[in-house]
GROMACS .gro file of C-alpha atoms in nm:
model
  254
    1MET     CA    1  11.573   8.159   8.819
    2THR     CA    2  11.870   8.031   8.989
    3THR     CA    3  11.989   8.232   9.296
    4ARG     CA    4  12.251   8.232   9.564
    5SER     CA    5  12.472   8.028   9.335
    6THR     CA    6  12.828   8.042   9.334
    7ALA     CA    7  13.033   8.323   9.120
    8PRO     CA    8  13.091   8.239   8.779
    9ASP     CA    9  13.387   8.020   8.660
   10GLN     CA   10  13.493   8.286   8.402
   11PRO     CA   11  13.542   8.619   8.487
   12VAL     CA   12  13.266   8.878   8.362
   13THR     CA   13  13.368   9.137   8.142
   14LEU     CA   14  13.250   9.470   8.050
   15ALA     CA   15  13.119   9.304   7.733
   16ASP     CA   16  12.902   9.084   7.923
   17ALA     CA   17  12.757   9.339   8.156
   18PRO     CA   18  12.441   9.412   7.938
   19THR     CA   19  12.339   9.067   7.924
   20ARG     CA   20  12.409   9.001   8.300
   21GLN     CA   21  12.191   9.320   8.400
   22ALA     CA   22  11.936   9.194   8.172
   23ARG     CA   23  11.891   8.863   8.325
   24ASN     CA   24  11.940   9.000   8.706
   25SER     CA   25  11.676   9.256   8.642
   26ALA     CA   26  11.422   9.011   8.496
   27ALA     CA   27  11.482   8.783   8.814
   28PHE     CA   28  11.403   9.083   9.022
   29TRP     CA   29  11.118   9.202   8.867
   30ALA     CA   30  10.986   8.849   8.855
   31ALA     CA   31  11.036   8.810   9.209
   32THR     CA   32  10.832   9.139   9.269
   33GLY     CA   33  10.566   9.056   9.031
   34LEU     CA   34  10.513   8.722   9.218
   35GLY     CA   35  10.534   8.909   9.548
   36ARG     CA   36  10.260   9.124   9.439
   37GLY     CA   37  10.065   8.869   9.293
   38HIS     CA   38  10.088   8.977   8.931
   39GLU     CA   39  10.117   8.821   8.606
   40VAL     CA   40  10.434   8.760   8.490
   41ILE     CA   41  10.511   8.719   8.118
   42ARG     CA   42  10.803   8.523   7.998
   43ARG     CA   43  10.934   8.515   7.613
   44ARG     CA   44  11.283   8.454   7.463
   45GLY     CA   45  11.331   8.831   7.395
   46PHE     CA   46  11.142   9.009   7.711
   47LEU     CA   47  11.000   8.958   8.059
   48ALA     CA   48  10.702   9.162   8.161
   49VAL     CA   49  10.518   9.221   8.474
   50GLU     CA   50  10.142   9.338   8.436
   51GLY     CA   51  10.036   9.546   8.746
   52ASP     CA   52   9.782   9.752   8.823
   53GLU     CA   53   9.689  10.135   8.789
   54ARG     CA   54   9.936  10.208   9.077
   55THR     CA   55  10.228   9.972   9.035
   56GLY     CA   56  10.208   9.987   8.663
   57THR     CA   57  10.365   9.723   8.397
   58ARG     CA   58  10.755   9.663   8.377
   59ILE     CA   59  10.917   9.533   8.080
   60LEU     CA   60  11.291   9.394   8.077
   61VAL     CA   61  11.422   9.357   7.722
   62GLN     CA   62  11.639   9.035   7.744
   63GLU     CA   63  11.762   8.982   7.374
   64PRO     CA   64  11.913   9.261   7.135
   65ASP     CA   65  11.692   9.107   6.833
   66LEU     CA   66  11.325   9.108   6.926
   67ALA     CA   67  11.119   8.901   6.675
   68ALA     CA   68  10.841   9.081   6.498
   69ASP     CA   69  10.600   8.900   6.717
   70GLU     CA   70  10.765   8.957   7.036
   71LEU     CA   71  10.776   9.332   6.934
   72ALA     CA   72  10.403   9.294   6.865
   73GLU     CA   73  10.315   9.140   7.178
   74LEU     CA   74  10.524   9.420   7.365
   75THR     CA   75  10.317   9.681   7.184
   76ASP     CA   76   9.998   9.520   7.289
   77LEU     CA   77  10.113   9.532   7.666
   78VAL     CA   78  10.183   9.895   7.656
   79ARG     CA   79   9.860   9.975   7.479
   80ARG     CA   80   9.655   9.800   7.727
   81ALA     CA   81   9.864   9.861   8.057
   82ALA     CA   82   9.628   9.981   8.331
   83GLY     CA   83   9.880  10.201   8.470
   84PRO     CA   84  10.245  10.368   8.397
   85VAL     CA   85  10.488  10.169   8.197
   86THR     CA   86  10.844  10.130   8.222
   87ALA     CA   87  11.066   9.938   7.970
   88GLU     CA   88  11.429   9.862   8.023
   89ASP     CA   89  11.669   9.797   7.716
   90PRO     CA   90  12.009   9.716   7.832
   91TYR     CA   91  12.126   9.671   7.456
   92SER     CA   92  11.980   9.978   7.357
   93SER     CA   93  11.850   9.810   7.037
   94THR     CA   94  11.466   9.792   7.047
   95ASP     CA   95  11.299  10.120   6.913
   96LEU     CA   96  10.951  10.184   7.078
   97GLY     CA   97  10.912  10.517   6.925
   98HIS     CA   98  10.574  10.427   6.756
   99LEU     CA   99  10.443  10.418   7.104
  100PRO     CA  100  10.357  10.733   7.349
  101MET     CA  101  10.668  10.695   7.541
  102ARG     CA  102  10.975  10.889   7.625
  103ASN     CA  103  11.336  10.738   7.626
  104TRP     CA  104  11.668  10.837   7.809
  105GLN     CA  105  11.958  10.650   7.877
  106MET     CA  106  12.150  10.542   8.193
  107PRO     CA  107  12.473  10.358   8.219
  108ILE     CA  108  12.514   9.997   8.302
  109MET     CA  109  12.815   9.942   8.549
  110LEU     CA  110  13.020   9.649   8.652
  111ARG     CA  111  13.212   9.576   8.962
  112ARG     CA  112  13.433   9.263   8.992
  113PRO     CA  113  13.471   9.064   9.316
  114ALA     CA  114  13.673   9.259   9.580
  115PRO     CA  115  13.646   9.319   9.939
  116VAL     CA  116  13.410   9.565  10.066
  117ALA     CA  117  13.470   9.837  10.358
  118ALA     CA  118  13.232   9.815  10.655
  119PRO     CA  119  12.960  10.088  10.670
  120ALA     CA  120  12.979  10.363  10.887
  121LEU     CA  121  12.635  10.341  10.989
  122ASP     CA  122  12.402  10.065  11.109
  123VAL     CA  123  12.283   9.868  10.829
  124ILE     CA  124  12.018   9.576  10.846
  125ARG     CA  125  11.843   9.338  10.640
  126ALA     CA  126  11.498   9.433  10.645
  127ARG     CA  127  11.281   9.148  10.699
  128LYS     CA  128  11.020   9.269  10.959
  129PRO     CA  129  10.700   9.446  10.816
  130GLU     CA  130  10.780   9.742  10.981
  131ASP     CA  131  11.141   9.774  10.822
  132LEU     CA  132  11.004   9.674  10.497
  133GLU     CA  133  10.754   9.955  10.532
  134ALA     CA  134  11.046  10.235  10.623
  135ALA     CA  135  11.248  10.101  10.330
  136GLU     CA  136  10.949  10.173  10.121
  137ARG     CA  137  10.869  10.535  10.246
  138ILE     CA  138  11.249  10.593  10.195
  139VAL     CA  139  11.225  10.506   9.809
  140ILE     CA  140  10.887  10.655   9.752
  141ASP     CA  141  11.029  10.972   9.875
  142SER     CA  142  11.384  10.936   9.738
  143PHE     CA  143  11.223  10.848   9.357
  144ASP     CA  144  10.941  11.078   9.397
  145LEU     CA  145  10.721  10.780   9.342
  146ASP     CA  146  10.393  10.969   9.356
  147GLY     CA  147  10.180  10.693   9.211
  148PHE     CA  148  10.226  10.518   9.545
  149GLN     CA  149  10.100  10.796   9.711
  150PRO     CA  150   9.904  10.773   9.958
  151HIS     CA  151  10.123  10.521  10.077
  152ARG     CA  152   9.997  10.143  10.131
  153GLY     CA  153  10.237   9.932  10.343
  154GLY     CA  154  10.374   9.641  10.167
  155GLU     CA  155  10.260   9.750   9.809
  156LEU     CA  156  10.599   9.838   9.695
  157PHE     CA  157  10.804   9.570   9.885
  158PRO     CA  158  10.560   9.314   9.976
  159GLN     CA  159  10.677   9.054  10.233
  160ALA     CA  160  10.659   8.785   9.982
  161LEU     CA  161  10.924   8.967   9.812
  162VAL     CA  162  11.216   8.911  10.079
  163GLU     CA  163  11.101   8.557  10.096
  164GLN     CA  164  11.217   8.479   9.720
  165PRO     CA  165  11.579   8.335   9.706
  166GLY     CA  166  11.837   8.566   9.640
  167VAL     CA  167  11.646   8.896   9.701
  168ASP     CA  168  11.734   9.127  10.016
  169VAL     CA  169  11.624   9.458  10.104
  170PHE     CA  170  11.849   9.655  10.343
  171LEU     CA  171  11.795   9.953  10.544
  172ALA     CA  172  12.044  10.208  10.686
  173SER     CA  173  11.978  10.434  10.989
  174ILE     CA  174  12.125  10.750  11.144
  175ASP     CA  175  12.064  10.787  11.518
  176GLY     CA  176  11.816  10.516  11.520
  177ALA     CA  177  11.591  10.672  11.216
  178PRO     CA  178  11.576  10.488  10.909
  179ALA     CA  179  11.771  10.706  10.656
  180GLY     CA  180  11.891  10.496  10.324
  181ALA     CA  181  11.734  10.172  10.153
  182CYS     CA  182  11.826   9.950   9.872
  183ILE     CA  183  11.734   9.608   9.731
  184SER     CA  184  12.009   9.349   9.636
  185VAL     CA  185  11.939   9.057   9.413
  186VAL     CA  186  12.181   8.744   9.343
  187ALA     CA  187  12.097   8.528   9.060
  188ASP     CA  188  12.280   8.305   8.841
  189GLY     CA  189  12.613   8.395   9.026
  190ILE     CA  190  12.557   8.785   8.958
  191GLY     CA  191  12.479   9.043   9.190
  192SER     CA  192  12.284   9.363   9.112
  193HIS     CA  193  12.126   9.656   9.300
  194TYR     CA  194  11.790   9.829   9.294
  195TRP     CA  195  11.610  10.117   9.421
  196VAL     CA  196  11.914  10.288   9.609
  197GLY     CA  197  11.770  10.563   9.761
  198THR     CA  198  11.795  10.817  10.069
  199SER     CA  199  11.531  10.990  10.277
  200SER     CA  200  11.524  11.354  10.194
  201ALA     CA  201  11.557  11.447  10.558
  202PHE     CA  202  11.903  11.275  10.571
  203ARG     CA  203  12.060  11.371  10.217
  204SER     CA  204  12.450  11.407  10.205
  205ARG     CA  205  12.505  11.191  10.526
  206GLY     CA  206  12.631  10.856  10.405
  207ALA     CA  207  12.327  10.670  10.399
  208GLY     CA  208  12.339  10.593  10.035
  209ARG     CA  209  12.708  10.460  10.087
  210ALA     CA  210  12.647  10.293  10.395
  211VAL     CA  211  12.341  10.109  10.255
  212MET     CA  212  12.529  10.001   9.945
  213LEU     CA  213  12.839   9.887  10.150
  214GLY     CA  214  12.604   9.677  10.347
  215ALA     CA  215  12.426   9.511  10.050
  216LEU     CA  216  12.762   9.447   9.906
  217ALA     CA  217  12.935   9.272  10.197
  218HIS     CA  218  12.702   8.944  10.120
  219MET     CA  219  12.821   8.941   9.760
  220ALA     CA  220  13.153   9.077   9.770
  221ASP     CA  221  13.288   8.758   9.610
  222HIS     CA  222  13.056   8.782   9.318
  223PRO     CA  223  13.062   9.013   9.013
  224ALA     CA  224  12.790   9.277   9.054
  225THR     CA  225  12.609   9.508   8.794
  226LEU     CA  226  12.370   9.811   8.817
  227THR     CA  227  12.203  10.090   8.610
  228ALA     CA  228  12.311  10.389   8.743
  229SER     CA  229  12.130  10.746   8.764
  230LYS     CA  230  12.338  11.059   8.681
  231LEU     CA  231  12.336  11.151   9.088
  232GLY     CA  232  12.457  10.790   9.184
  233ARG     CA  233  12.718  10.721   8.933
  234PRO     CA  234  12.988  10.900   9.169
  235LEU     CA  235  12.907  10.677   9.438
  236TYR     CA  236  12.913  10.353   9.263
  237GLU     CA  237  13.254  10.454   9.080
  238SER     CA  238  13.403  10.522   9.447
  239LEU     CA  239  13.292  10.155   9.535
  240GLY     CA  240  13.465  10.001   9.228
  241TYR     CA  241  13.199  10.000   8.956
  242GLN     CA  242  13.304  10.072   8.576
  243LEU     CA  243  13.140  10.204   8.325
  244ALA     CA  244  13.008   9.921   8.062
  245SER     CA  245  12.755  10.037   7.820
  246PRO     CA  246  12.437  10.257   7.792
  247SER     CA  247  12.096  10.107   7.857
  248THR     CA  248  11.804  10.277   7.709
  249TRP     CA  249  11.479  10.324   7.918
  250TRP     CA  250  11.133  10.403   7.785
  251ALA     CA  251  10.856  10.510   8.020
  252SER     CA  252  10.471  10.619   7.908
  253LEU     CA  253  10.401  10.976   7.900
  254SER     CA  254  10.108  10.970   8.118
   0.00000   0.00000   0.00000
C-alpha cells in the first residue's frame, strides 16, 4: 500500500467515499495482519486476514462485483475460520446470506480537508508498549471485545502495527489516566479512523472528541473517511464528516 502520500489532486466526492473507505480499511487490516504475523489474502474483489480463534478472520470487500470464484473463496474462508468472522462491504452489494452470519448497516462518512481545533485533553501518539497496552484495554472495554479476555498485551495492537507506514495509535488522558483511544491510517492520500473508543470510567467527559481531534490534526489537509456507529455519528458530524452511503457488515453467529 502507498502511505503518508500527499492528498489527491482531485477533490474526493461523497460518491467516491465507499471505494476510498474500502481501500483504507484494506490497508489497515493488512497492516494489522502483518503486525500479528497472520496470513493476508489479496484478491481483486476482497482482502482477507486469517487470524486465530481469538483475533478471528476479517474480510474487506474491495469491489461491488465479486466474481463467482471470489465469492466461492470468500465462502470457504468463512467456513474454515478458526474464530469469529467479520466482513465489511462498503458497497452493500455482496450477499452472504447463504452463510451463518448476521448483518447490519452503518454509514460511511467523508470529511473534506479543513483546519482542526486543538483537543481539550492531552493526546499522544502511542508508541511505547505501555501506551499501546493502555489503548488496547480502552478499545476492548469500549467495544466489549470479550474474545480478547483475558487480556494479552500486544494481541490487539501489536508493536509491529505502529511500525507500519501511515498507521498511528492515539491515546487521550484525563488527569493522567488513559481515557480514549483510536487508530488513524493514511493510505493513498486518504485518512481514516478505526477503533475510536472511550473507557467506561470516563464516558461523557470529552475523551472521544479529544482523541479524534488529536488524530485528525496530522491529516487535516487530507480527505478522511470512516464508518460510523450509531453512537459515534453525532460526534463525527460535529467534526465535519458528512453522510456518504450505507456500508453492510456481516458477522458470524457464534
